Coordinates of C-alpha atoms and ligand atoms in Angstrom, one line a residue:
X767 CA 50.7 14.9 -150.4
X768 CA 48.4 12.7 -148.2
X769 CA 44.6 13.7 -149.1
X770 CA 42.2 16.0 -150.0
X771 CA 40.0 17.6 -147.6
X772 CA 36.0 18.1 -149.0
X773 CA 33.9 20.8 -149.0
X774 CA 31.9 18.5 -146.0
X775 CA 34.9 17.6 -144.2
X776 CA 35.5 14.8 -145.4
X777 CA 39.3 13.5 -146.2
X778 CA 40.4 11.3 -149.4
X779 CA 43.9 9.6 -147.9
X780 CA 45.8 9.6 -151.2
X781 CA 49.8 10.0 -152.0
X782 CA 48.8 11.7 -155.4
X783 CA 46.5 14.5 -156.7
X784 CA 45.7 15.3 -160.2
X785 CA 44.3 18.5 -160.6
X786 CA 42.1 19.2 -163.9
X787 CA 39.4 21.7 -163.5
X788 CA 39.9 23.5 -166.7
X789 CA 39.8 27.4 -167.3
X790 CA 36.9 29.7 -166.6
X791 CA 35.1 29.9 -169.6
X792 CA 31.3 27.9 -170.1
X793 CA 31.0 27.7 -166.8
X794 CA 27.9 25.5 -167.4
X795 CA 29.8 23.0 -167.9
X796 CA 31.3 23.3 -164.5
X797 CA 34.8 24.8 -165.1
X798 CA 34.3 27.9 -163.5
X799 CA 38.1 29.0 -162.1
X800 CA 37.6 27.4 -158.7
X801 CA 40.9 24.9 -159.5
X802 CA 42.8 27.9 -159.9
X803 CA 41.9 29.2 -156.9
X804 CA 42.5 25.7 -155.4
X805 CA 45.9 25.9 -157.0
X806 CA 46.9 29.1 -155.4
X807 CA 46.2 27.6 -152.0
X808 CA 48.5 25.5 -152.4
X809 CA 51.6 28.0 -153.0
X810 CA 50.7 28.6 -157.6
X811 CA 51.3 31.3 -158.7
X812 CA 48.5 31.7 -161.6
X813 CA 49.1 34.0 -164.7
X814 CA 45.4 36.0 -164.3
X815 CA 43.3 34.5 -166.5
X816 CA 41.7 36.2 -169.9
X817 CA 39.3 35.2 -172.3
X818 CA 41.2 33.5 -175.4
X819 CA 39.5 32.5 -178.9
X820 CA 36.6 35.0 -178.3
X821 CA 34.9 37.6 -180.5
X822 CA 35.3 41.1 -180.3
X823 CA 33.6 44.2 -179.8
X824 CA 33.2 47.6 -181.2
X825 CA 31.1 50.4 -180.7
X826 CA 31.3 51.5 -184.6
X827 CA 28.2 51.9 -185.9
X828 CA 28.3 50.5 -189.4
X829 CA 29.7 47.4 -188.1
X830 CA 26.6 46.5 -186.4
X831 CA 24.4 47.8 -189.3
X832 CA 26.1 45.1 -191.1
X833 CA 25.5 42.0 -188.7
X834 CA 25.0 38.9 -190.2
X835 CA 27.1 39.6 -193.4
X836 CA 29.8 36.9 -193.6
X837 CA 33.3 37.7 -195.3
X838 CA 34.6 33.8 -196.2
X839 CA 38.2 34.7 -197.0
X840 CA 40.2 37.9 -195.3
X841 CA 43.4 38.9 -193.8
X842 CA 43.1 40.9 -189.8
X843 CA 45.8 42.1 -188.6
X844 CA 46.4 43.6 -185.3
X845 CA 50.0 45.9 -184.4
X846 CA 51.1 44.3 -180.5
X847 CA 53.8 45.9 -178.8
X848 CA 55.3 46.8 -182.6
X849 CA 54.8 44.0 -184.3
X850 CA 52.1 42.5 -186.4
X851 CA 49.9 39.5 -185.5
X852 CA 47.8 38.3 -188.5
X853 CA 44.9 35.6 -189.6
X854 CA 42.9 34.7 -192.8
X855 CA 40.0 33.2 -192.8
X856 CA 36.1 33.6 -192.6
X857 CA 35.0 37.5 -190.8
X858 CA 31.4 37.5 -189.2
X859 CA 30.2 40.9 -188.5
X860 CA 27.6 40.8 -185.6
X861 CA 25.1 43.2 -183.3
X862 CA 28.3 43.4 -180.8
X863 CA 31.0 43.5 -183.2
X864 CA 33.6 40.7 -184.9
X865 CA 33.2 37.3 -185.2
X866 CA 34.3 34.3 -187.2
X867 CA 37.4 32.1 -187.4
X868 CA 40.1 34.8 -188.1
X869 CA 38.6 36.8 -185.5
X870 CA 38.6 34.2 -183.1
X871 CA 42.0 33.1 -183.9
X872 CA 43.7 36.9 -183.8
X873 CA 42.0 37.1 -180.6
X874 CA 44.2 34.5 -179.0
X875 CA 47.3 36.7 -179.8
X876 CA 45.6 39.9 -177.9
X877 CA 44.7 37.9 -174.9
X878 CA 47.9 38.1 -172.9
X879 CA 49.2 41.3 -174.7
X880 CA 46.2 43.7 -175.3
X881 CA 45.1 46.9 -174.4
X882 CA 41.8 48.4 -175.4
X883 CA 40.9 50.5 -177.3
X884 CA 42.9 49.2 -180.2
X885 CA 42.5 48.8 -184.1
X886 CA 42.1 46.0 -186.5
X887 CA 42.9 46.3 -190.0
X888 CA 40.9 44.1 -192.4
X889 CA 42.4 43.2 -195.9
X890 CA 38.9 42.6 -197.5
X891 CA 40.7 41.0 -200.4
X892 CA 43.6 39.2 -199.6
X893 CA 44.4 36.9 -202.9
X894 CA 44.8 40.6 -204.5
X895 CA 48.3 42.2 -204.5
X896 CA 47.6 46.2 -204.3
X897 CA 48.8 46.5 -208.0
X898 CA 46.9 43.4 -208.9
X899 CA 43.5 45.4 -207.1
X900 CA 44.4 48.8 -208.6
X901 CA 44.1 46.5 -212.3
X902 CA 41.1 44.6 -211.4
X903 CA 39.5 48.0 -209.9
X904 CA 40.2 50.2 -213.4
X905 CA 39.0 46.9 -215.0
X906 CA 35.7 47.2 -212.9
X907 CA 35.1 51.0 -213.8
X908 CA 35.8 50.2 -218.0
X909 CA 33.0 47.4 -217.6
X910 CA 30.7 49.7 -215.7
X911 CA 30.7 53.1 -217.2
X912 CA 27.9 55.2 -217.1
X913 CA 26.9 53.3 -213.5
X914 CA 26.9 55.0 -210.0
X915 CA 30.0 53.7 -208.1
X916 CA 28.7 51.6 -205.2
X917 CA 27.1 49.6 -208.3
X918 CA 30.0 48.8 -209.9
X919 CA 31.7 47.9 -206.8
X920 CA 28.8 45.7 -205.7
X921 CA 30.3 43.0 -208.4
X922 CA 33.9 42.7 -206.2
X923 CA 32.4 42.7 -202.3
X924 CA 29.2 42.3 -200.8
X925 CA 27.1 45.1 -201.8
X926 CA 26.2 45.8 -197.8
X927 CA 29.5 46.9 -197.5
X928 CA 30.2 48.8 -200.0
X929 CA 28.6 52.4 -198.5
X930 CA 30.4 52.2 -195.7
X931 CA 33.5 51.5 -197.5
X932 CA 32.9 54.2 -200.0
X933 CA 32.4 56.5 -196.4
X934 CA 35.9 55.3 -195.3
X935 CA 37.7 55.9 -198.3
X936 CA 36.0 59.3 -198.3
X937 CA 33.8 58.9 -201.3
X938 CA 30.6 60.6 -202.7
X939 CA 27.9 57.8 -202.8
X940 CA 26.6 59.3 -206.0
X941 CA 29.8 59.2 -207.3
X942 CA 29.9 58.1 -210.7
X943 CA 32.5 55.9 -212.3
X944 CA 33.0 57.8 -214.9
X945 CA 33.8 60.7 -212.6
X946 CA 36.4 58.6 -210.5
X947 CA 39.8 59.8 -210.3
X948 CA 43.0 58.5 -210.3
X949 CA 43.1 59.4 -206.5
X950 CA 39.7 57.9 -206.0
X951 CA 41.1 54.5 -207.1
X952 CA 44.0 54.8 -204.7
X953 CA 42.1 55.6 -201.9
X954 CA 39.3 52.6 -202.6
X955 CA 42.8 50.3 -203.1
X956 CA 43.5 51.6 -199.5
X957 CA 40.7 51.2 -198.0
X958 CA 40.0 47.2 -199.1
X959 CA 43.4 46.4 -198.9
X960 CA 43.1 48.2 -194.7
X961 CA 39.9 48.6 -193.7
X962 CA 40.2 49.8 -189.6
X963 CA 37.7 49.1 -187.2
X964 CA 38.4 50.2 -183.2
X965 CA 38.0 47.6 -181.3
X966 CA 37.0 47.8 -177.3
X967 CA 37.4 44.4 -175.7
X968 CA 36.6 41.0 -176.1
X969 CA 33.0 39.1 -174.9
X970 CA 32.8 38.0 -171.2
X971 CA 35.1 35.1 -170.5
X972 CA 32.4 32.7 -170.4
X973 CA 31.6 33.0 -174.2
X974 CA 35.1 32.1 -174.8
X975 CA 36.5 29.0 -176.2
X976 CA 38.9 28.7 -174.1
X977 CA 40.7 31.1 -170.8
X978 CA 44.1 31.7 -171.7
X979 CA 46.6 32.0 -168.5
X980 CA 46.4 29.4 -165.2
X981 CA 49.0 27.6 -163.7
X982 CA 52.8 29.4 -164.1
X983 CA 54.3 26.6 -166.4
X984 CA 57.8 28.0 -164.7
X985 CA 56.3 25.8 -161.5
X986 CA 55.8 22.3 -163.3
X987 CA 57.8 20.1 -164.2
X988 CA 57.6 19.5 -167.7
X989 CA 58.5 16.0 -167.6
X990 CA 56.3 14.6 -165.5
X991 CA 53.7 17.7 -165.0
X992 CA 53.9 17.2 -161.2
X993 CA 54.0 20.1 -159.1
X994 CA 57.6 21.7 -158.5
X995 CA 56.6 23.0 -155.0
X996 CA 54.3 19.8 -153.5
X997 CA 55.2 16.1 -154.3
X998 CA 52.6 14.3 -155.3
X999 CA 50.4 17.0 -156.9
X1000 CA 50.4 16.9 -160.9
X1001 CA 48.9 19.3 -163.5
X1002 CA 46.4 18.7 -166.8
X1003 CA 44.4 20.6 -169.3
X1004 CA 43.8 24.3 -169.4
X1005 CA 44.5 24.8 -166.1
X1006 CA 47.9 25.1 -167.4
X1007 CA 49.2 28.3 -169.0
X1008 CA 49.2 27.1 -172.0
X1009 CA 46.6 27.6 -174.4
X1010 CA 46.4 27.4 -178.8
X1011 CA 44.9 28.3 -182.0
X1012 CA 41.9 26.9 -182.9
X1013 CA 42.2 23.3 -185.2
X1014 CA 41.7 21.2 -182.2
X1015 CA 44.9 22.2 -181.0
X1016 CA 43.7 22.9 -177.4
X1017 CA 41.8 19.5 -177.0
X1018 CA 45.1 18.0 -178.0
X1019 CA 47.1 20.2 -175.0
X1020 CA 44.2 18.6 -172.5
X1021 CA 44.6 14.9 -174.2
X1022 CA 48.9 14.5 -173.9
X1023 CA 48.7 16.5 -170.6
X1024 CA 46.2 14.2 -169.3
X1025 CA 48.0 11.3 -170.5
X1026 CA 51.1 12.4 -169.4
X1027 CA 50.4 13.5 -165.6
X1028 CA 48.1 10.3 -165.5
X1029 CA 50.8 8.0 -166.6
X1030 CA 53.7 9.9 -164.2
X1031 CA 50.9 10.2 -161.5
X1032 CA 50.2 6.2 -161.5
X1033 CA 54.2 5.2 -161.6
Ligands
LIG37 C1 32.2 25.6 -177.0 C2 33.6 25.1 -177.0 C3 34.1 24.6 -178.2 C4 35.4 24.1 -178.2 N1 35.9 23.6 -179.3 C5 37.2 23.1 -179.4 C6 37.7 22.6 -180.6 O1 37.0 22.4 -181.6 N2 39.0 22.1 -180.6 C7 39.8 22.3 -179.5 O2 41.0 21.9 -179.5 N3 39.3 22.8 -178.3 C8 38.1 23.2 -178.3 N4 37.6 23.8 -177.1 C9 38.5 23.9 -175.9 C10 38.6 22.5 -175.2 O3 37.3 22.0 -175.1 C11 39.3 22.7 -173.9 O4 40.5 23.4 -174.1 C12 39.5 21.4 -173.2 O5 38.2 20.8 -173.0 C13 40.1 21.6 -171.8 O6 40.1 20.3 -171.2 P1 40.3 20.3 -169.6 O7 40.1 18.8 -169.3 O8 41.5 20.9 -169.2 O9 39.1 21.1 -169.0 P2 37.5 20.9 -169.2 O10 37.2 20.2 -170.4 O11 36.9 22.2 -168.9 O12 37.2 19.9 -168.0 C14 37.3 20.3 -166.6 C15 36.3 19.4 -165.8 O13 36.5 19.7 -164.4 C16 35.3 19.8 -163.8 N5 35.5 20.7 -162.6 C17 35.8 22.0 -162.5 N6 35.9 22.4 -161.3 C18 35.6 21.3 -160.5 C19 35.6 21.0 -159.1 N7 35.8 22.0 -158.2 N8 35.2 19.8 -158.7 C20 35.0 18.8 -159.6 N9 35.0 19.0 -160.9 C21 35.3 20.2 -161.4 C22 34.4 20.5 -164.8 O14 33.0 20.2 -164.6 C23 34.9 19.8 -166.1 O15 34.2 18.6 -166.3 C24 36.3 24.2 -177.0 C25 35.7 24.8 -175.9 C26 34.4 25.2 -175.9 C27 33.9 25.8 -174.6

């Protein structure tokens, strides 16, 4: 390493570079992928970038008709390459699709791994067990006899969601409690406990919180976050392939990078 050559032509003599442009997402803020680029000039091979933390979308209908209904406390779970990613937290449901902590946090797991369409499962009520839901559901229809079913449901989830979810599990909206089945309760126990919306892709990269992928971690070395194929050139931030959950998690990764290729950069 002996410089940097600007955009004018101009040369910064230097024996070390520390290259920290950050990922690809706000690009208002001026991170807009050009250091990966910059990287890959310079022999990096870069894992292709993806949006990471980021809503999702859907083209389901009743998803949309529910937009700004907030679910604080759910389970999603997503099958990738046979196993099972999962998240609890708050669920937004949005004119696009899925939004909200869990959302955004599930979405990390699909951004190296995904391919769209795919399908989400929520679990609507996630402190019930399905026996403990089949009791508190029975429980629900003794209380409200004589009462059309979306009614008596509308005391256990937000009563915008209960059509659709009486659609899903295949229910009669006039259905009356008193005319609800054994199966009826079995397939409403289902249906909270896996509620399935198809999801096809995530928002543009720029609405997300951070871009997963960047800089092959295989080519750093992790001691000293300098370049394994030119001395002198060292490695920070989210330029890295290495990217988190939210919980500040990704500042921190940015923060003890920084620190560390400043500190090996400087010796
Ligand atoms: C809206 C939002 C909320 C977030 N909230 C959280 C959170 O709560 N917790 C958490 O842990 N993480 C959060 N993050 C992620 C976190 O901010 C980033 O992971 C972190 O800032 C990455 O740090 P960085 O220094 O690598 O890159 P950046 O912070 O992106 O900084 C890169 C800098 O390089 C500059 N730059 C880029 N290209 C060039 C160039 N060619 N020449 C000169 N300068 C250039 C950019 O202008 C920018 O100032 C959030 C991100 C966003 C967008």
């Amino acid at each position: 390493m002996s410089g940097v050559v600007l955009k004018n032509s101009g040369i910064i003599a230097c024996r070390r570079v520390l290259l920290a442009t950050g990922g690809m997402s706000c690009r208002h803020t001026g991170s807009t992928g050009d250091g990966y680029q910059m990287a890959r000039m310079l022999g990096h091979s870069i894992i292709e970038p993806r949006p990471a933390l980021i809503p999702l979308l859907t083209g389901e209908r009743w998803v949309k008709d529910l937009r700004g209904v907030a679910l604080e406390n759910v389970r999603v779970r997503v099958a990738i390459g046979g196993r099972w990613a999962e998240q609890q937290g708050e669920l937004l449901f949005t004119h696009f699709g899925l939004s909200g902590p869990a959302i955004i946090n599930i979405s990390s797991f699909l951004s190296r791994n995904a391919a769209f369409p795919l399908e989400i499962k929520i679990d609507l009520l996630p402190h019930f067990s399905e026996e403990q839901l089949t009791g508190r559901l029975y429980a629900c229809m003794e209380h409200n006899r004589g009462k059309y079913l979306k009614n008596a449901l509308a005391g256990l989830l937000p009563q915008k969601l209960v059509p659709p979810l009486l659609e899903k599990a295949g229910l009669n909206q006039q259905k009356q409690v008193d005319q609800a089945s054994r199966k009826d309760i079995e397939k409403l126990v289902q249906t909270i406990k896996n509620l399935s919306v198809n999801i096809s892709g995530f928002r543009p990269i720029n609405e997300a919180i951070i871009s997963s992928g960047g800089i092959d971690t295989k080519e750093i070395n992790p001691s000293t976050l300098e370049s394994k194929k030119i001395k002198g050139l060292y490695f920070a931030g989210e330029i890295i392939d290495v990217d988190a959950l939210t919980g500040g998690y990704n500042l921190q990764i940015a923060f003890s990078s920084g620190y560390l290729s400043g500190a090996s950069a400087a010796k």
